[in-house]
Coordinates of C-alpha atoms and ligand atoms in Angstrom, one line a residue:
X1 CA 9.9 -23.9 27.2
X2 CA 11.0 -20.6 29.2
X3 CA 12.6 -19.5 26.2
X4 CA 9.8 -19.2 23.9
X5 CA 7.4 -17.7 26.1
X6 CA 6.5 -14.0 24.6
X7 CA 4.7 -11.1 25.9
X8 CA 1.7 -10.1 22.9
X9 CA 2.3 -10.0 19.7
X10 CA -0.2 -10.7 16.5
X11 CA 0.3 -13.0 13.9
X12 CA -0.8 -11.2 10.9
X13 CA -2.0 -13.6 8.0
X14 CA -1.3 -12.7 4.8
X15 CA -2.7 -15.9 2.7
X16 CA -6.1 -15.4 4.7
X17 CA -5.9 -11.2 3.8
X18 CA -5.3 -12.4 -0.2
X19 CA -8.1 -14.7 0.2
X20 CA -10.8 -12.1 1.4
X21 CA -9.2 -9.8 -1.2
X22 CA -10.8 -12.5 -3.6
X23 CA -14.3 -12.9 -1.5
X24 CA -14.2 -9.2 -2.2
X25 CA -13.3 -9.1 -6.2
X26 CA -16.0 -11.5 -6.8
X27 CA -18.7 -9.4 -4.8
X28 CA -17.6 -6.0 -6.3
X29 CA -18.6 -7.5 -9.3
X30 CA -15.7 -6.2 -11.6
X31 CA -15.8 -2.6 -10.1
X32 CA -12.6 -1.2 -8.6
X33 CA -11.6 -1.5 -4.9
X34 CA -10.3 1.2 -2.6
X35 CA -9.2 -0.4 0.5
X36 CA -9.5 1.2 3.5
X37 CA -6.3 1.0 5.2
X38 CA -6.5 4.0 7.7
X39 CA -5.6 3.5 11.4
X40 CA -2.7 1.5 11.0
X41 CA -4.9 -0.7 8.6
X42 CA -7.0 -1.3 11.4
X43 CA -4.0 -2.6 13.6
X44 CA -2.6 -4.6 11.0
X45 CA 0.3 -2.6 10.0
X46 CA -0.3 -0.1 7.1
X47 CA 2.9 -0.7 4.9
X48 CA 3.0 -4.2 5.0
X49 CA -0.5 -4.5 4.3
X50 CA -0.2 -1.7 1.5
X51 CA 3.0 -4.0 0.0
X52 CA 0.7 -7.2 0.3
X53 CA -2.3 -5.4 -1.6
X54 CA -0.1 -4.8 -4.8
X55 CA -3.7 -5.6 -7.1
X56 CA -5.2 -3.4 -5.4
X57 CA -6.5 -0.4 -7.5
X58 CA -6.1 2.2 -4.8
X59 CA -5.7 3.0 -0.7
X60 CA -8.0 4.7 1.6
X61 CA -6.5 6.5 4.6
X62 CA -7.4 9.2 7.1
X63 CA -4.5 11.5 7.9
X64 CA -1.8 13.2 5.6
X65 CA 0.9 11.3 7.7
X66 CA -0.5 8.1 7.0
X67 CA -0.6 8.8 3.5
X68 CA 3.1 10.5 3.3
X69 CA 4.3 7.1 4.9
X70 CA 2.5 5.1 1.9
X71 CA 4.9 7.1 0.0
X72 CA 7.9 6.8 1.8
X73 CA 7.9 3.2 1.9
X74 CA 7.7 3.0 -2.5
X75 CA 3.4 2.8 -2.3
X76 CA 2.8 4.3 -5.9
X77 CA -0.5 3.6 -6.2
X78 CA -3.6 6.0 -5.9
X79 CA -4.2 7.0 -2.5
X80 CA -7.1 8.9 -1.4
X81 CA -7.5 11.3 1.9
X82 CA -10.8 10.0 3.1
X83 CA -11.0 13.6 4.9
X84 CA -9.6 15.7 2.9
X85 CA -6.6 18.5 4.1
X86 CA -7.1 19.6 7.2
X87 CA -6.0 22.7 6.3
X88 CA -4.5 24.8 3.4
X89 CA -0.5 24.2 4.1
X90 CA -1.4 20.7 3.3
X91 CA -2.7 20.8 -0.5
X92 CA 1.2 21.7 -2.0
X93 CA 2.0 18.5 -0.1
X94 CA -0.9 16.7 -1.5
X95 CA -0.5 17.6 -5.1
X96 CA 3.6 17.0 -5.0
X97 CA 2.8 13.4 -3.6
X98 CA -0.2 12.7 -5.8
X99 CA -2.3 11.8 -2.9
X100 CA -6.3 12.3 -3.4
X101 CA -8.7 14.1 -1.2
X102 CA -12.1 13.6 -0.7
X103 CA -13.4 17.4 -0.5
X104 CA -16.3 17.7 1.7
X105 CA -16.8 21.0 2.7
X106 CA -17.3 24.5 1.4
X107 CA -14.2 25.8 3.4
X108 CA -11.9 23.0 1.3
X109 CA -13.3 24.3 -2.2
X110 CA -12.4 27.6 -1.2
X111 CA -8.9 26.4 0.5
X112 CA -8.3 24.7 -3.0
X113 CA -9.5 27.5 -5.6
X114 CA -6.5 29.9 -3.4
X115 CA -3.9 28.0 -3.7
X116 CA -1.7 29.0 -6.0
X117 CA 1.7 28.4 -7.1
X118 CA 0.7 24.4 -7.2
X119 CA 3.5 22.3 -8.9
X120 CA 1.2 19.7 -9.8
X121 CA -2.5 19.2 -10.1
X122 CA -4.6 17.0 -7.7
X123 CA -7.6 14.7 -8.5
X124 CA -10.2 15.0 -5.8
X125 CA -13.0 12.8 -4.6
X126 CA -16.4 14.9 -3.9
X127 CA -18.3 13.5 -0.8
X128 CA -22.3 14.2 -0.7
X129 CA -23.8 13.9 2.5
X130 CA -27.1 12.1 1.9
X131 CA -28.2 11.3 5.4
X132 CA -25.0 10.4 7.7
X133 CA -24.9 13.6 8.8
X134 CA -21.1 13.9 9.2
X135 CA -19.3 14.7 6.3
X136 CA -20.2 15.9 2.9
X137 CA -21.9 18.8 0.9
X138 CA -25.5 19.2 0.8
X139 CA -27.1 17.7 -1.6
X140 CA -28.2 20.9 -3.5
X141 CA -24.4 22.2 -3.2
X142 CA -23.3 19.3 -5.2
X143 CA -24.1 20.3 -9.0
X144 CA -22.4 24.2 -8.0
X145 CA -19.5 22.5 -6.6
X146 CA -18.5 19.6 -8.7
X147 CA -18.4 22.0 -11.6
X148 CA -16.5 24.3 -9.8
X149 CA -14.1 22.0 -9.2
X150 CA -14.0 21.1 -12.6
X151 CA -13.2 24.4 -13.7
X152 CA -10.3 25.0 -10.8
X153 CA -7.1 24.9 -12.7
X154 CA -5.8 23.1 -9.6
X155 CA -7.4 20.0 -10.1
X156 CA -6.6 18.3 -13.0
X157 CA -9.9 15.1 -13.7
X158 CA -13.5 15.3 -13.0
X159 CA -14.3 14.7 -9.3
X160 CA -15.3 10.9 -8.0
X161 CA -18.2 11.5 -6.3
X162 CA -18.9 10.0 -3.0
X163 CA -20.9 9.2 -0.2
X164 CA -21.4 7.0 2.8
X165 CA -24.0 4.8 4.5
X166 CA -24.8 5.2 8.1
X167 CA -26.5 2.0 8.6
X168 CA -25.1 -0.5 6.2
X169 CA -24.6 -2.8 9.5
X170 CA -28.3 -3.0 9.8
X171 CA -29.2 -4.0 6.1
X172 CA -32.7 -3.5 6.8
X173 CA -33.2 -0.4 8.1
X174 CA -34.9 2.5 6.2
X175 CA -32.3 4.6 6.1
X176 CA -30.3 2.5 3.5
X177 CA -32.9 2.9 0.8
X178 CA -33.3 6.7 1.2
X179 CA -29.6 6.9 1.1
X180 CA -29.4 4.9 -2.0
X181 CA -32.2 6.9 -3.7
X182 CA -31.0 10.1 -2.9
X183 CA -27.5 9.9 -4.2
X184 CA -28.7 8.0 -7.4
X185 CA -30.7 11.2 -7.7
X186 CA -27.7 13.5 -7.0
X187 CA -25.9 11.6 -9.7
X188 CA -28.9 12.0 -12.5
X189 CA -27.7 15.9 -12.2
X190 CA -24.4 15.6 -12.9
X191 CA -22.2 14.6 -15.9
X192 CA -21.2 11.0 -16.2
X193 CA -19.2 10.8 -13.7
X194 CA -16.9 7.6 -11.5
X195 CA -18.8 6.9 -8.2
X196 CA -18.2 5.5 -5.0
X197 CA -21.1 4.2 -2.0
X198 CA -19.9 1.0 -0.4
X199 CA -18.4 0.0 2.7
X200 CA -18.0 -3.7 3.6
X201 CA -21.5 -3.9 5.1
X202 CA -22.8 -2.7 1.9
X203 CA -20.9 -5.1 -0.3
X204 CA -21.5 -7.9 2.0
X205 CA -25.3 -7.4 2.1
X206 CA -25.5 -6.2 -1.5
X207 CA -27.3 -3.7 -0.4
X208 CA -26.8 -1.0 -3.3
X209 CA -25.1 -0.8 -6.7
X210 CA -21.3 -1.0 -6.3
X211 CA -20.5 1.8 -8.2
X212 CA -17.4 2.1 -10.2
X213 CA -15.8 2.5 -6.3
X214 CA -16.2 -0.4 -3.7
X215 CA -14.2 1.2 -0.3
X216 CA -14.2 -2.3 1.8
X217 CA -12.5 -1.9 5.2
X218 CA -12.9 -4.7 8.0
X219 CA -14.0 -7.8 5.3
X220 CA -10.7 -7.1 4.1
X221 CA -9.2 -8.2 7.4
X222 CA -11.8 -10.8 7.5
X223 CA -14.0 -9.7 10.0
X224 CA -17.8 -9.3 10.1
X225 CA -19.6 -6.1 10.2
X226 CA -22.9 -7.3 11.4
X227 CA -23.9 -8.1 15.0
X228 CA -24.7 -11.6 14.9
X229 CA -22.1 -13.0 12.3
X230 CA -18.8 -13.9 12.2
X231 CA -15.9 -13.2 9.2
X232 CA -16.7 -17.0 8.4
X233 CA -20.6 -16.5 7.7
X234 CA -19.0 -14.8 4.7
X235 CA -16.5 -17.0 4.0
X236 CA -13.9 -14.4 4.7
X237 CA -10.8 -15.7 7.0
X238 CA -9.2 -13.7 10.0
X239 CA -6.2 -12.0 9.4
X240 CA -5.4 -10.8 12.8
X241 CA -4.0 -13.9 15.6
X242 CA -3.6 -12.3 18.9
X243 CA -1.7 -14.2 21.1
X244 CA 0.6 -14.0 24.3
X245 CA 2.1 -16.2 26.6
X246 CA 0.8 -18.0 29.7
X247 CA 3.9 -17.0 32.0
X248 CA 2.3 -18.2 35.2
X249 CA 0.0 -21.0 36.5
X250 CA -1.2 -20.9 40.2
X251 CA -3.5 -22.7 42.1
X252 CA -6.0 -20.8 44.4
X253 CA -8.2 -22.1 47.1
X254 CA -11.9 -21.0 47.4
X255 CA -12.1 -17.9 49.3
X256 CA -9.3 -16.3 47.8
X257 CA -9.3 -13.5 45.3
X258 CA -7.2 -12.8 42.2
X259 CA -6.0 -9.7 41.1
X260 CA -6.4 -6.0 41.4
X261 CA -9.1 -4.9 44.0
X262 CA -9.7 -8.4 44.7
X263 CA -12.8 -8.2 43.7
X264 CA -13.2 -11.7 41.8
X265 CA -13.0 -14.7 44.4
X266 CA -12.8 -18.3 43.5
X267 CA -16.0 -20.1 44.8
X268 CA -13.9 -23.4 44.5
X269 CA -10.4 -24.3 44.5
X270 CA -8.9 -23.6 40.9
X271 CA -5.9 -22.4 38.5
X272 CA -5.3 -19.8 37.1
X273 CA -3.4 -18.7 34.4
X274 CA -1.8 -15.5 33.9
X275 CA -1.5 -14.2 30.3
X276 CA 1.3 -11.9 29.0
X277 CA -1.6 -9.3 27.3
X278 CA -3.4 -6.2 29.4
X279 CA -4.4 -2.6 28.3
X280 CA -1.0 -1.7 27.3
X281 CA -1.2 -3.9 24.9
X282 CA -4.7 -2.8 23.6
X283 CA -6.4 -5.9 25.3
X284 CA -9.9 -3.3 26.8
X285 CA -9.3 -2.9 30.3
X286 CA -13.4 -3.4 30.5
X287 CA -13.3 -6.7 29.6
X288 CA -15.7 -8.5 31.9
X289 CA -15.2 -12.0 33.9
X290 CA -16.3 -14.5 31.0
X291 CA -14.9 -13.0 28.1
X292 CA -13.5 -15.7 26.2
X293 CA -9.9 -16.4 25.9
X294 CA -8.5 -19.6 23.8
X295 CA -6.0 -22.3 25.1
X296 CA -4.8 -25.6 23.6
X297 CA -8.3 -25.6 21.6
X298 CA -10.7 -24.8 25.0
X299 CA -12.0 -21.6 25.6
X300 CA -11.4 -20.6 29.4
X301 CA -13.2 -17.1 31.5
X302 CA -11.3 -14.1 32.0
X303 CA -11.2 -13.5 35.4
X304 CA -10.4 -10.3 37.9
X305 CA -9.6 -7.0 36.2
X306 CA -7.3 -6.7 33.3
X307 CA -4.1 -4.7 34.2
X308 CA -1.5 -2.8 32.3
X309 CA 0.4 -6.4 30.8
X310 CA -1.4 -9.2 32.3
X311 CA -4.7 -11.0 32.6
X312 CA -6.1 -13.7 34.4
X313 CA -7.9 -16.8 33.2
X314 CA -10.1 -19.3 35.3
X315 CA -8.4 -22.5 33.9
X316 CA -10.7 -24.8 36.3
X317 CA -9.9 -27.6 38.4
X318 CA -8.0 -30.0 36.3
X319 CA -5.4 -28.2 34.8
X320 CA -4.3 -29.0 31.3
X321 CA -2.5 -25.5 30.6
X322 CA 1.4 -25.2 31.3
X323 CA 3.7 -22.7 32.0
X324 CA 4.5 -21.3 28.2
X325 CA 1.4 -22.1 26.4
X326 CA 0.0 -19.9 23.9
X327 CA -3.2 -18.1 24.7
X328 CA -5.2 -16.1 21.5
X329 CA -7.5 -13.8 22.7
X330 CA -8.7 -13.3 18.9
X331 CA -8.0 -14.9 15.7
X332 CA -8.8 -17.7 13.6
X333 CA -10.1 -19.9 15.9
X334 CA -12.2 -16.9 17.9
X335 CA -13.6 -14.6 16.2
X336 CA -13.3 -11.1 17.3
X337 CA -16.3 -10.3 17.0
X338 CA -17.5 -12.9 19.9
X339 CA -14.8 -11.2 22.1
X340 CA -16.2 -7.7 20.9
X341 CA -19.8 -8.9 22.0
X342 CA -18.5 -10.0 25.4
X343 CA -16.9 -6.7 25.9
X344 CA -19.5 -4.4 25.1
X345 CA -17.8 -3.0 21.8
X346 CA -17.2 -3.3 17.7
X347 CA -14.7 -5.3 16.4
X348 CA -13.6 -2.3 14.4
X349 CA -12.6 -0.9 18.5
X350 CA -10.4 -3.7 19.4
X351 CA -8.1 -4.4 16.3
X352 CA -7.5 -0.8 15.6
X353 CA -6.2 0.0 19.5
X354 CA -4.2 -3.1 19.4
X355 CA -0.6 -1.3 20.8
X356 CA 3.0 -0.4 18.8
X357 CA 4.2 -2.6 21.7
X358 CA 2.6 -5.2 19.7
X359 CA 4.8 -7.5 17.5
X360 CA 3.0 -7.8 14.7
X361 CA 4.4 -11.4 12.8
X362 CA 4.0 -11.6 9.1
X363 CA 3.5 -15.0 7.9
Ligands
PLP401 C1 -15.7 6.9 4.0 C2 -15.4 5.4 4.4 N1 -15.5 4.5 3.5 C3 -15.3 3.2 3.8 C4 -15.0 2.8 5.1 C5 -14.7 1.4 5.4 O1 -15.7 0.9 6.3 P1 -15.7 -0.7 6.7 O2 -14.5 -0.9 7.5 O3 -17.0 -0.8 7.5 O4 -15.7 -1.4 5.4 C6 -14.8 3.8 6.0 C7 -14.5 3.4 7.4 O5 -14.9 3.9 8.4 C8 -15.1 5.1 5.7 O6 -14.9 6.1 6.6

């Protein structure tokens, strides 16, 4: 048994991912999907998920690196800066690797309208801001700009023009419908144009036209978006299985404390399991006593504090756990969004700070 005990890795499934791929086609209705991939597509390993979304119509990322690594590995389809450069040095780059970005800010038109010397022209996304409050033009710099950009000899198509929802999670709230309005009456002022609005929360819910532009993230990975649900209340399937190792089982007497500080003491004699997973690992070092961890199909505590590669798990008084068992402290068979809740955070927190230390198992 010794020799197929592991420390963490994650069992990434790719049948599930291809599966909430299709969850997602049928809700986009036809409409073209941009998947958002950024942060390591959210802990799932951004070329092999890029390679496994070959249908897709295009990839969403954050950084310049991410995107220059899309390209190293052979990705030749669209990809699209979801921030834009950074800053001018970066556009050559940009236009050489026909990568996309979104501009959102006056300082980027100018950037772009003084570069000069460009090999190759870019396309560029053109992000409104109609009540997130983070990124994107004003609403009455949109009409200005977008023909500006239209004019720039360095960008080569008209602009898509974007924006994002800041409370798609929370289907009803007001804010969705003023957000809607005012970027269908954004669009009224500009030429027929290809448009982009929805995040997964907003193609789950249905909660606006898709646009030509659907930009799911975490239903791609099968995971919820909403508080109270799970990726299977949408019939989407977790991709991520987070497991590790039980690589020691001990039996304490009541009165005695476990782990660093000491501060949780059995109130009855008990064993406890110690799991190959801590905050080096990108298991949250906050995780309180209770959080749910998995083993042979029954859910056991966490107990004590999580450390740098171990935790601890109250496996109760009749032990049926053994030395090289599997624990998964998310995946198919618990959701991450019920260990997110018993944390204190977002699912979104937990798969994207899951560690390079990781192995991350294709299957
Ligand atoms: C502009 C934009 N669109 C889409 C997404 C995808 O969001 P989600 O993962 O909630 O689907 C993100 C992610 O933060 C984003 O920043």
């Amino acid at each position: 048994m010794a020799d197929l005990m592991r420390p963490a890795w994650a069992a990434i499934d790719l049948a599930a991912l291809q599966h909430n791929v299709k969850v997602i086609r049928k809700l986009a209705g036809g409409k073209r999907i941009l998947a958002i991939l950024k942060a390591n597509a959210y802990g799932h390993g951004l070329q092999r998920i890029a390679q496994a979304l070959s249908e897709i119509d295009a990839i969403g990322v954050a950084r310049v690196d991410e995107a220059l690594q899309l390209r190293n590995a052979g990705v030749t389809r669209p990809i699209v800066l979801l921030e834009g450069f950074f800053d001018a040095s970066q556009i050559p780059v940009l236009a050489a690797s026909n990568i996309q970005p979104v501009i959102h800010n006056l300082r980027q038109m100018k950037e772009l309208s003084q570069v000069d010397q460009l090999g190759d022209t870019l396309k560029v996304w053109l992000k409104v801001d109609t009540g997130m409050h983070r990124l994107g033009l004003e609403p009455d710099q949109v009409v200005s700009a977008y023909q500006q950009l239209l004019d720039l000899p360095q960008v080569n198509d008209h602009p898509v023009v974007i924006s994002h929802l800041a409370c798609a999670d929370e289907p009803e709230h007001p804010q969705n419908e003023r957000q809607i309005a005012l970027f269908a009456s954004i669009l009224e002022q500009l030429p027929p144009s290809s448009t982009s609005l929805v995040n997964s929360a907003a193609l789950l819910a249905q909660l606006a036209p898709q646009y030509d532009w659907v930009r799911p993230g975490l239903a791609l990975y099968g995971v919820s978006p909403f508080a109270t649900k799970t990726g299977a209340d949408h019939d989407l399937k977790a991709v991520m299985n987070l497991r590790a190792s039980i690589i020691s089982v001990r039996q304490i007497k009541a009165g005695e404390a476990v782990g660093y500080g000491g501060y949780w003491i059995a109130s009855e004699d008990t064993y406890i399991g110690i799991v190959a997973i801590g905050y080096g690992d990108g298991y949250p070092r906050h995780a309180p006593e209770g959080t749910p961890i998995l083993i042979n199909g029954n859910i056991y505590p966490l107990v004590g504090r999580v450390a740098m590669d171990m935790v601890t798990v109250n496996l109760g008084r009749r032990l049926s756990v053994k030395l090289g068992d599997t624990a998964e402290l998310w995946g198919a068979k618990l959701p991450v969004e019920r260990v997110a809740e018993a944390v204190g955070t977002i699912p979104y927190e937990l798969l994207c700070n899951v560690a390079r230390r990781v192995q991350l198992d294709y299957q």
